[in-house]
Coordinates of C-alpha atoms in Angstrom, one line a residue:
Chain A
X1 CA 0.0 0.0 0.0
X2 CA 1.0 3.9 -0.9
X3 CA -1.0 6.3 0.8
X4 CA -0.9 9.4 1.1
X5 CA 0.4 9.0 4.8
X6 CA 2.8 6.7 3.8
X7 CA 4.8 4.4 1.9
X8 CA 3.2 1.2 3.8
X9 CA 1.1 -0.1 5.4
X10 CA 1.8 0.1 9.2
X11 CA 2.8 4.0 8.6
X12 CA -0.5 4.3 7.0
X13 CA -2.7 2.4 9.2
X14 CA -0.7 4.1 12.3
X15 CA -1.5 7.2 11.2
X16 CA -5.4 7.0 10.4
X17 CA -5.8 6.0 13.8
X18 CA -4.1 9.2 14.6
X19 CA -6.3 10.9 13.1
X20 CA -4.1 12.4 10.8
X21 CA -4.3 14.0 7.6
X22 CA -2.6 13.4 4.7
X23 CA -3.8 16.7 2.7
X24 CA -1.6 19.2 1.5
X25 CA -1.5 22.7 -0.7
X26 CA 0.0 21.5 -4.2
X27 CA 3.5 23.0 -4.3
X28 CA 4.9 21.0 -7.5
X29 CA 2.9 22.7 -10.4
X30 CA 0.8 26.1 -10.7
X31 CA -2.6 25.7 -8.7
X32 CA -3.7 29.7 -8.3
X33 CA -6.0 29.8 -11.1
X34 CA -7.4 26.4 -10.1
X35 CA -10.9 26.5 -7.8
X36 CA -9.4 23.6 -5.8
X37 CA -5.7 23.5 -4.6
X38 CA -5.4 20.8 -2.6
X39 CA -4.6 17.4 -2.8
X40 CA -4.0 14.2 -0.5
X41 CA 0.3 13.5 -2.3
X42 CA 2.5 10.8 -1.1
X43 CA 4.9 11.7 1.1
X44 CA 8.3 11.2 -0.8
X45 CA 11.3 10.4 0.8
X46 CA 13.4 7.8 2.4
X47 CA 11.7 4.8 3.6
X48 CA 13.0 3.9 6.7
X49 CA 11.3 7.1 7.8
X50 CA 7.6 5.2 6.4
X51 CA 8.2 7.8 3.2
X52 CA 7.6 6.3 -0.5
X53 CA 11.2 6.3 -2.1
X54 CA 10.0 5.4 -5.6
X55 CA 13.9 4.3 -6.3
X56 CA 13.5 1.2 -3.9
X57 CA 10.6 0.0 -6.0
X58 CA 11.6 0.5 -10.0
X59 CA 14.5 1.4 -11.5
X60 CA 14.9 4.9 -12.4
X61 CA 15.6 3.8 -15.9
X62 CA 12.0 2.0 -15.8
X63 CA 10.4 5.1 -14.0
X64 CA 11.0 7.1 -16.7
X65 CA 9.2 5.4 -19.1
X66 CA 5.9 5.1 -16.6
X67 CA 3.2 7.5 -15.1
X68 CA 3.3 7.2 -11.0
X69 CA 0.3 4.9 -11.1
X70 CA 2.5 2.0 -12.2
X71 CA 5.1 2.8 -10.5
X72 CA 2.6 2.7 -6.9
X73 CA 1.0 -0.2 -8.3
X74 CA 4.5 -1.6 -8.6
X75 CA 5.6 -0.9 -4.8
X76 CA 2.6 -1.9 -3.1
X77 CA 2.2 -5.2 -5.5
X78 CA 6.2 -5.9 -4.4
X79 CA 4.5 -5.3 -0.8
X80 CA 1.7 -7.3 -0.6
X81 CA 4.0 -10.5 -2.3
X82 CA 6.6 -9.8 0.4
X83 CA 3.4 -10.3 3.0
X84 CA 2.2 -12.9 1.8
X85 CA 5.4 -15.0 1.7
X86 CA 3.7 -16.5 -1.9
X87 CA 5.7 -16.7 -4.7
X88 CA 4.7 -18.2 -7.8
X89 CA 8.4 -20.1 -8.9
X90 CA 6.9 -23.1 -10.7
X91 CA 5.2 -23.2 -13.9
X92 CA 2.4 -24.8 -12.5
X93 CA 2.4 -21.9 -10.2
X94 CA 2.9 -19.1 -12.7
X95 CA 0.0 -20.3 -14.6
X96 CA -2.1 -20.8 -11.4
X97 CA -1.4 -16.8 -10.1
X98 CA -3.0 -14.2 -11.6
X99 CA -3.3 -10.1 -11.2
X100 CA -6.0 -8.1 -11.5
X101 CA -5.2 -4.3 -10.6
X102 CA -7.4 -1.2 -12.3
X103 CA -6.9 2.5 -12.0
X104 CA -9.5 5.3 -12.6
X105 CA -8.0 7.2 -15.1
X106 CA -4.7 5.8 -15.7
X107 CA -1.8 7.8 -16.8
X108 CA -3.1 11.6 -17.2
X109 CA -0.2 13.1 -16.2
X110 CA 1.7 11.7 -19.6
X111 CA -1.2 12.2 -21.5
X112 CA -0.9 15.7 -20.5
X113 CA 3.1 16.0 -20.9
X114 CA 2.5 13.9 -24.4
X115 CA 0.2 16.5 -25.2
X116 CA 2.2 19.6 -24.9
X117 CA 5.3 17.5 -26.5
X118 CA 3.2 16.4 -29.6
X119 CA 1.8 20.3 -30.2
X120 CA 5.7 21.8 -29.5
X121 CA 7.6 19.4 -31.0
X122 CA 5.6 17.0 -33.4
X123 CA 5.5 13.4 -33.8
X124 CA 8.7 12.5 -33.6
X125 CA 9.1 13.6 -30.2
X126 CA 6.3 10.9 -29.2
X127 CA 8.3 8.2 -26.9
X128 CA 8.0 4.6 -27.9
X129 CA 7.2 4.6 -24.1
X130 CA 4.3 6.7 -24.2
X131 CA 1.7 4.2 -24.6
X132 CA 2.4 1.5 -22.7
X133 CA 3.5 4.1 -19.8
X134 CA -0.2 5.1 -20.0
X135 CA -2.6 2.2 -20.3
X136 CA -4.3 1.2 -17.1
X137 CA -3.8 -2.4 -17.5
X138 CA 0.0 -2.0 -17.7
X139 CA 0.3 -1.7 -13.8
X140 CA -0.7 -5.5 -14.1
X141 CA 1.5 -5.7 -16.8
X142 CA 4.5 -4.7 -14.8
X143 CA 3.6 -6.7 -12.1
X144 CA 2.9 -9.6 -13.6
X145 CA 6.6 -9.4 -15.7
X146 CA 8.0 -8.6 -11.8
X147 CA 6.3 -11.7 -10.3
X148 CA 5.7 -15.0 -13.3
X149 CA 2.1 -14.2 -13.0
X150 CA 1.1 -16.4 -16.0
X151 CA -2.6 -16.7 -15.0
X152 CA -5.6 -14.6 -15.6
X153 CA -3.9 -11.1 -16.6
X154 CA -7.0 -8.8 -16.3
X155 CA -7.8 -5.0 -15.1
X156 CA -10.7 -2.7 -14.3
X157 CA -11.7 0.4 -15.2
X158 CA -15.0 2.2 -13.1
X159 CA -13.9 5.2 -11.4
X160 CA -13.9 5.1 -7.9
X161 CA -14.9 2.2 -7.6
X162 CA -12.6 0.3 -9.8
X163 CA -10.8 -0.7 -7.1
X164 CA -13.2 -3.1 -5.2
X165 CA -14.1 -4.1 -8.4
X166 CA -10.8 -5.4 -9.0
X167 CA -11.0 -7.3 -5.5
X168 CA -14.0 -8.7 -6.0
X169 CA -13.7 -9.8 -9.7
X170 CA -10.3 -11.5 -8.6
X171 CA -12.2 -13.5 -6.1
X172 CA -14.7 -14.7 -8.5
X173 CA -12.1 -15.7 -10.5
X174 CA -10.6 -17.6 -7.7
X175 CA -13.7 -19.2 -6.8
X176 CA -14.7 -20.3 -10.5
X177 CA -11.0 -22.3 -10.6
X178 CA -9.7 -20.1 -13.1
X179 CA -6.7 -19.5 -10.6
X180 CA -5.1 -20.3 -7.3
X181 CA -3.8 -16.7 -6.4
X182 CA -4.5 -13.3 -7.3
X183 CA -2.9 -10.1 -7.2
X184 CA -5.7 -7.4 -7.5
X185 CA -6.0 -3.7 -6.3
X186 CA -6.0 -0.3 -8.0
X187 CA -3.4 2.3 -8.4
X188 CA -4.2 5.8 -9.3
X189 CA -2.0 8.9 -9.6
X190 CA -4.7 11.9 -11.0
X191 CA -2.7 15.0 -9.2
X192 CA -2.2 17.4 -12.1
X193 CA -3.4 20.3 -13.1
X194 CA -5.9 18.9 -15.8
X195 CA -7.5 16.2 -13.4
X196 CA -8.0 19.6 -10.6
X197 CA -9.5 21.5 -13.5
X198 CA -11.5 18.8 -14.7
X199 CA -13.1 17.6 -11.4
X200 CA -13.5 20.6 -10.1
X201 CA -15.5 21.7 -13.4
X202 CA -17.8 18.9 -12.5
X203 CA -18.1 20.8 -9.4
X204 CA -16.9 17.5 -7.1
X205 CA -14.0 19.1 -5.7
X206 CA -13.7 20.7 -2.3
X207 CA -12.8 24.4 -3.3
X208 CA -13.5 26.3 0.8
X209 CA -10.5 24.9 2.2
X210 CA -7.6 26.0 0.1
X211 CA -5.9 27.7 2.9
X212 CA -6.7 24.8 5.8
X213 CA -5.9 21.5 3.5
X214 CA -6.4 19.1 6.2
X215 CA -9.5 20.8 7.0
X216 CA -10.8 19.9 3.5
X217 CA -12.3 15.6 3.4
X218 CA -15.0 16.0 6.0
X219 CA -17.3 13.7 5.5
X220 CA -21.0 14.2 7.1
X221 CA -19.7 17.0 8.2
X222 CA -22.2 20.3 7.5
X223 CA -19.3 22.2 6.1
X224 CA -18.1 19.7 3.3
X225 CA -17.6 20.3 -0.1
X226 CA -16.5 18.3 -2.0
X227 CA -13.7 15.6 -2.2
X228 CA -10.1 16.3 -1.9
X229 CA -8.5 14.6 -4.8
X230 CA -5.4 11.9 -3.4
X231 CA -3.0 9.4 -4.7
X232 CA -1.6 6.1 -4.3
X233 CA -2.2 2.1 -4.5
X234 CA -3.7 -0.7 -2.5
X235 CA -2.8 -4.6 -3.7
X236 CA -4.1 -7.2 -1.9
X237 CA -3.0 -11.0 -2.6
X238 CA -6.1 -13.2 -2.8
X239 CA -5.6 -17.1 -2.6
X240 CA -8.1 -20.1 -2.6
X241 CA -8.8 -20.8 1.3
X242 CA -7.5 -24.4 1.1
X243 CA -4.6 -23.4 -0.8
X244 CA -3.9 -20.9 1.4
X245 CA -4.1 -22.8 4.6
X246 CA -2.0 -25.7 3.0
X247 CA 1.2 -23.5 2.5
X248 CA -0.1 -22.2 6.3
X249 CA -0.4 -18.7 4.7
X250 CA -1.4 -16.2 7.3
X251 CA -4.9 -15.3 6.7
X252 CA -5.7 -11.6 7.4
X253 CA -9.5 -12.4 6.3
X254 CA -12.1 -14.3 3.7
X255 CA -14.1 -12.3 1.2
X256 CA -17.6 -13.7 1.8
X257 CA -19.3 -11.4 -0.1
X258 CA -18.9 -9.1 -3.4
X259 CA -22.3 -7.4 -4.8
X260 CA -22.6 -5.2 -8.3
X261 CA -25.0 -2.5 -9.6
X262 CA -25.6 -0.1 -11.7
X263 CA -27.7 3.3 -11.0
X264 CA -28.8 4.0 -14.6
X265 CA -29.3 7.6 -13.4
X266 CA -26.4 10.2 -14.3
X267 CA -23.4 10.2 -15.3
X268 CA -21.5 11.7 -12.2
X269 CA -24.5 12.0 -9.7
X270 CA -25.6 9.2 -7.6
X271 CA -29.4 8.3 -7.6
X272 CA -31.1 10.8 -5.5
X273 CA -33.1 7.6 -3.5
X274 CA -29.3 5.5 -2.9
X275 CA -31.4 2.7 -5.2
X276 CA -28.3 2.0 -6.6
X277 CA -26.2 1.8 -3.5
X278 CA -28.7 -0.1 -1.3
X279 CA -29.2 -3.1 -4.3
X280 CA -25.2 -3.6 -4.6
X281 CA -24.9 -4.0 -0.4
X282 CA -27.7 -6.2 -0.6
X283 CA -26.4 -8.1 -3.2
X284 CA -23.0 -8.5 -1.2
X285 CA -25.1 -9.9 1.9
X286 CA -27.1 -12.0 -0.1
X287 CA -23.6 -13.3 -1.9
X288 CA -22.4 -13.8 1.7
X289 CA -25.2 -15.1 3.1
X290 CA -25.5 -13.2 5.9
X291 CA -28.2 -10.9 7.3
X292 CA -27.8 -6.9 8.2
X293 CA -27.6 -7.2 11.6
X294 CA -24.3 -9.5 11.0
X295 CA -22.4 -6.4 10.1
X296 CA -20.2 -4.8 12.4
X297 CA -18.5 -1.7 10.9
X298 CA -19.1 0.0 7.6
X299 CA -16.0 1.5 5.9
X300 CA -17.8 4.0 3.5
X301 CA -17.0 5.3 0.2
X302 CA -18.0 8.8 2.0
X303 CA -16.0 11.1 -0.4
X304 CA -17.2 14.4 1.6
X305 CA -19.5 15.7 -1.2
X306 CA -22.6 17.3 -0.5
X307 CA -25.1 14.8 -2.6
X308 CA -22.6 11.7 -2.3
X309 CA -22.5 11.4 1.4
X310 CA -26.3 11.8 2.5
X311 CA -27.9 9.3 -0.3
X312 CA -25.2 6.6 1.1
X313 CA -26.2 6.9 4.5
X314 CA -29.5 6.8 3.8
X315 CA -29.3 3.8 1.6
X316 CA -26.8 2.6 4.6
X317 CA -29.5 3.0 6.9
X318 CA -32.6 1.6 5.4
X319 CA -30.2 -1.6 4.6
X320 CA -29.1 -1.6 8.1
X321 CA -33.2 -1.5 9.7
X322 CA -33.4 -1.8 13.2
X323 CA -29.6 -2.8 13.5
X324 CA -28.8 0.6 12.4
X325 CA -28.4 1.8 16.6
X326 CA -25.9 -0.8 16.5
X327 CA -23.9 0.0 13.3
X328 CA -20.5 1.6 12.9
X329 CA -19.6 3.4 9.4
X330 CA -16.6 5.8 9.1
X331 CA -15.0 7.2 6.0
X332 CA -11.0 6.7 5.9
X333 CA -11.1 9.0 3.2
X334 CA -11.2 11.8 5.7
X335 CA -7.8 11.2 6.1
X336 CA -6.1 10.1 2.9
X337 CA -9.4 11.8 0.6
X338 CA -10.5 10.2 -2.6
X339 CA -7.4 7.7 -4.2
X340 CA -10.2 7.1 -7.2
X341 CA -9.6 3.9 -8.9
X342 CA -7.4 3.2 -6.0
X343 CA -9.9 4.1 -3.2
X344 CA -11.4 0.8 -2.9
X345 CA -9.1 -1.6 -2.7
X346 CA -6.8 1.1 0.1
X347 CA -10.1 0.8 2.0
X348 CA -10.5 -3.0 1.3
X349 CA -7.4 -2.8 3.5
X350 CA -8.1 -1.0 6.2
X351 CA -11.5 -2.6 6.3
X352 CA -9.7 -6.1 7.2
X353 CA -6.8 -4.4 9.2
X354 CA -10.2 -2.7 11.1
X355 CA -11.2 -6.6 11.7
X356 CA -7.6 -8.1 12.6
X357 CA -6.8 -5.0 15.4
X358 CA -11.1 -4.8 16.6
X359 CA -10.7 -1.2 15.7
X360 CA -13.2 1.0 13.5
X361 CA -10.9 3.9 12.4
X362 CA -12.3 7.3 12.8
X363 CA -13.9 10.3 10.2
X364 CA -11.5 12.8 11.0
X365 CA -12.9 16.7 10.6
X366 CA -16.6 15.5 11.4
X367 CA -17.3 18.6 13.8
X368 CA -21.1 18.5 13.1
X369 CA -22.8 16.0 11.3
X370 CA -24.9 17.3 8.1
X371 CA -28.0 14.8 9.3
X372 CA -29.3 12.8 12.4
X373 CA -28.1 9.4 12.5
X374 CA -28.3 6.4 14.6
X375 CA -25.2 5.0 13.0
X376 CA -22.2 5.7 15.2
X377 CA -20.1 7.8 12.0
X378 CA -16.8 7.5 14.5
X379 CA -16.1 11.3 14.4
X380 CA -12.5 12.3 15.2
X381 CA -11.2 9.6 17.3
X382 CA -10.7 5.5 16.4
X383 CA -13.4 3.3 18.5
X384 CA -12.9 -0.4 19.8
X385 CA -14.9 -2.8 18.3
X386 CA -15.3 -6.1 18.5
X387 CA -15.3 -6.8 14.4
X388 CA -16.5 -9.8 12.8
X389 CA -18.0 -9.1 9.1
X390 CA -16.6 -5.6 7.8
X391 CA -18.6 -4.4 4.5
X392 CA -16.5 -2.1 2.0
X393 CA -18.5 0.3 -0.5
X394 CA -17.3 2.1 -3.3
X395 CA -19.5 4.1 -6.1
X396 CA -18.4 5.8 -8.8
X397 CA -19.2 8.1 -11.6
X398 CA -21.1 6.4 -14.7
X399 CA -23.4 5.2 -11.8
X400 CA -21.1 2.3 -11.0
X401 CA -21.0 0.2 -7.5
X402 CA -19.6 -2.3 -5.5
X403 CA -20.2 -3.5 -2.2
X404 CA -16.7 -6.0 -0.4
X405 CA -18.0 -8.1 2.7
X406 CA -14.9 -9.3 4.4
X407 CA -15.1 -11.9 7.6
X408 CA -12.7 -13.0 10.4
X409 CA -11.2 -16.1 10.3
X410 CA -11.6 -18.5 13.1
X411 CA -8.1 -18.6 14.6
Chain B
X1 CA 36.8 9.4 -28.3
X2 CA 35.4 12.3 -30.5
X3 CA 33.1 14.8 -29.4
X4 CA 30.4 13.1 -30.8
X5 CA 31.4 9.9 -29.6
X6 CA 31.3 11.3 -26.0
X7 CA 28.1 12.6 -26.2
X8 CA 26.5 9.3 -28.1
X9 CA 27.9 7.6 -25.0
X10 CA 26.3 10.1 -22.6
X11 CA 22.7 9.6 -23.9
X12 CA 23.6 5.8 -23.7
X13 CA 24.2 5.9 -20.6
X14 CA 21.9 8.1 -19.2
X15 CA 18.6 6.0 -21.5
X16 CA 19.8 2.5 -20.8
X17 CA 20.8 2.9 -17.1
X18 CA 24.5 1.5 -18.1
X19 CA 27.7 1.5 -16.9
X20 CA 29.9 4.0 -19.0
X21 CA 33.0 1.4 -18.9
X22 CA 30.9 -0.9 -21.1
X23 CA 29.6 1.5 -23.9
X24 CA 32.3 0.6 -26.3
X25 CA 32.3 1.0 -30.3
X26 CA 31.5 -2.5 -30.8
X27 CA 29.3 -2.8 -27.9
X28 CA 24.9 -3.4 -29.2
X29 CA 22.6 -2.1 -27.7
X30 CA 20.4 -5.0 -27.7
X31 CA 22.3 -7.8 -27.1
X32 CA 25.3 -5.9 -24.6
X33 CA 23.4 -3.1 -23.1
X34 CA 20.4 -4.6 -22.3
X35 CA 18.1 -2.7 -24.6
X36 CA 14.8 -3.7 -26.2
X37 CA 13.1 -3.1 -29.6
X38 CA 11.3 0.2 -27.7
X39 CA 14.7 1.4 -25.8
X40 CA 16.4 1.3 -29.4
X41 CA 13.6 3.3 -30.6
X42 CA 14.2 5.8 -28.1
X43 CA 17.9 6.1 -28.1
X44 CA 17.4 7.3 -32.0
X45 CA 14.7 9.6 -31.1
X46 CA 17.6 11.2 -28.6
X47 CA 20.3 11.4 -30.6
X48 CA 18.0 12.6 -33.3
X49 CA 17.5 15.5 -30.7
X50 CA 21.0 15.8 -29.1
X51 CA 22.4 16.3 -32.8
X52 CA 19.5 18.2 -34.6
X53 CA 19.1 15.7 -37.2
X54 CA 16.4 13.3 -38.9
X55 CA 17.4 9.8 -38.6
X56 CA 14.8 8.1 -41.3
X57 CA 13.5 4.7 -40.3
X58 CA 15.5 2.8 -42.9
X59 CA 18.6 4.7 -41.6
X60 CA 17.7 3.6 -37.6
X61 CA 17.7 -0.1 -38.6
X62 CA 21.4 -0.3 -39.6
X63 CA 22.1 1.7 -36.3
X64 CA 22.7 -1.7 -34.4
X65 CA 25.6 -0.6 -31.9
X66 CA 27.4 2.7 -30.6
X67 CA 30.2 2.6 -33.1
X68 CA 26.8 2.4 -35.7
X69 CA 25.6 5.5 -33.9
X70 CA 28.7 7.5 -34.5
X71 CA 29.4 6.5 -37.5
X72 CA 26.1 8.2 -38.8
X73 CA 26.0 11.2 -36.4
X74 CA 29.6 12.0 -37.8
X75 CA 28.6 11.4 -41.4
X76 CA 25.4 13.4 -41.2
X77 CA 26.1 15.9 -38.9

């Protein structure tokens, strides 16, 4: 995992519970005639000090030739494989390990650059490297070259929700025996000066907090709005239970339950009734086979926009019924904001690290909730909780969502 | 080495993450320096830049090792 609180996991996970922030003014290209100025960036620097050193991860030959996505997708791949003590050094094994990792937009910040280049310059300037530095599915790509994944070579693309996608498509693919092990997340590295302009123009970016950036992801919060924009990658390794507990893997969770749906609505607007969002959790319960009332903590896609977070809620809470007193729901992305295509699968994470340390991690900057609510929304501070079944949403624009149910293993 | 053969050996260097010591006349890109079809590619596109010249696509595929490199730059220069 790269987040914008760290180049790991434990950094990152240390620090949500913290309560810290990982927004920041953007110093590295011209933001004052942009409406929003802030982003959530990874923390470069040296390692040891829980900084992403993008050198101990790619070779700076390699690097050049790649947007950032890859190159996150890269490290927190390497990561995960290091975790998981799996490698795939057989044949057998190769063809039996997959990777499934997705990314929002992909490489916009060489678009951009290849842009400018092609209108100086001309054609000839274009790099050989241009296009495959760009396409989304090339963070498999890499990956895949990195580790002998022969298997299922696959990626997804649905906005901010592309990353639990990717999860929960890698687990179907695990379950329907078309591989033993996959390697699925999202990467996403939007910060540039066309992605600001271009979310802000569809008015989804926070724009009142340029001058207090930590300030800015406040989910629920009366004063939000809009998301603050952030980067980074989340990679998970997913492995058939039996095969897992055969090599005597350690097992951080089980993904019971994945659920789809569409809204059919508008293209960056969530239904207005949460339709959409209440059908895909209920299709993850009914996948998992599980009830409401089995759910113990809710981490939310809760992006901190004005529409967004008040139709999920809803739709959280007529899912939930009369369990709804008893539900806990926070929104990590108070901290890190909105990775997009990486979002899900970073919160897939902290969903099953909420399970392993019975933790729900807190909304940070939620002074005064925006409605009444039953569900405890966690404000500020991280709460002890006894956490069985975690649920994971994600919705993105194009009317797109998907709903993770991950639950403890029996020790 | 001649100018241009210093500065052939620079954008070697520098675009195929090499040691200097083994960018030698004879030395290929491919098959020495651990280039690919795309990295070749490149390198022409660079020295095509460096030197203010067109290298035509014909012309790139004799351009096989360094000493090929120079050998052009210093004929077309």
């Amino acid at each position: 995992m790269v987040t914008p609180l760290g180049g790991n996991v434990d950094v990152t996970w240390k620090k949500i519970l913290e309560g810290k922030s990982g927004a920041n003014k953007v110093a590295d290209f011209k933001v004052d005639d942009l409406a929003c100025q802030i982003a959530c960036q990874i923390p470069r620097g040296a390692s040891s000090d829980g900084h992403f050193n993008p050198d101990d991860w790619m070779d700076v030959k390699e690097q050049r030739k790649v947007d950032d996505f890859i190159v996150y997708a890269m490290a927190a791949a390497d990561q995960a494989m290091a975790d998981s003590g799996y490698k795939a050094e057989t044949y057998d094994q190769q063809v039996r390990s997959g990777v499934l990792i997705g990314s929002g937009i992909g490489g916009l910040q060489g678009i951009e650059q290849g842009a400018h280049l092609l209108a100086e310059k001309g054609p000839r300037r274009i790099s050989p490297f241009f296009i495959p530095g760009r396409l989304i599915n090339l963070a498999g790509g890499y990956v895949s070259i990195r580790h002998g994944l022969k298997g299922p070579n696959h990626a997804v693309v649905t906005a901010c929700s592309t990353g639990a996608h990717a999860i929960g498509d890698a687990s179907r693919l695990i379950a329907f025996g078309d591989a033993d092990v996959m390697v699925a997340g999202g990467a996403e590295s939007p910060v540039c000066r066309l992605a600001l302009a271009g979310f802000a123009a569809c008015r989804a970016l926070s724009t009142g907090y340029n001058d207090e950036p930590e300030r800015g992801s406040r989910p629920y919060d009366k004063g939000r709005d809009g998301f603050v924009m952030g980067e980074g990658a989340g990679v998970v390794v997913l492995e058939e239970y039996e095969h897992a507990v055969k090599r005597g893997a350690r097992i951080y969770a089980e993904v019971i339950g994945y659920g789809l749906s569409g809204d059919a609505y508008h293209i960056t607007a969530p239904s207005s009734d949460g339709d959409g969002a209440y059908r895909c959790m209920e299709a993850a319960l009914n996948r998992a086979g599980i009830s409401p009332a089995d759910i113990d903590y809710v981490n939310a896609h809760g992006t901190s926009t004005p529409l967004g977070d008040e139709i999920e809620l809803g739709a959280v809470t007529r899912l939930a019924g009369e369990h709804a007193s008893k539900l806990t729901m926070s929104s990590t992305k108070s901290s890190i904001g909105h990775l997009l295509g990486a979002a899900g699968a970073v919160e897939a994470i902290f969903s099953v690290l909420a399970i392993r340390d019975s933790v729900a991690p807190p909304t940070i900057n939620l002074d005064d909730p925006s409605v009444e609510t039953e569900i405890d929304l966690v404000p500020h501070k991280p709460k002890s909780l006894d956490i069985n079944v975690a649920l994971s949403n994600s919705f993105g624009f194009g009317g797109t969502n998907a709903s993770l149910v991950f639950r403890k293993v029996a020790a | 080495m001649s100018d241009i053969a210093d500065r052939v050996k620079k954008i070697v260097v520098e675009h195929l993450g090499v040691d200097g010591e083994k960018v030698v006349e004879g030395a290929s890109f491919i098959d020495d320096l651990g280039a690919d079809s795309l990295d070749t590619v490149e390198l022409v596109m660079a020295f095509e830049e460096e030197f203010g010249v067109e290298i035509p696509d014909t012309a790139a595929e004799t351009i096989l090792t360094v000493g090929d490199a120079v050998k052009f730059l210093e004929a077309n220069k």
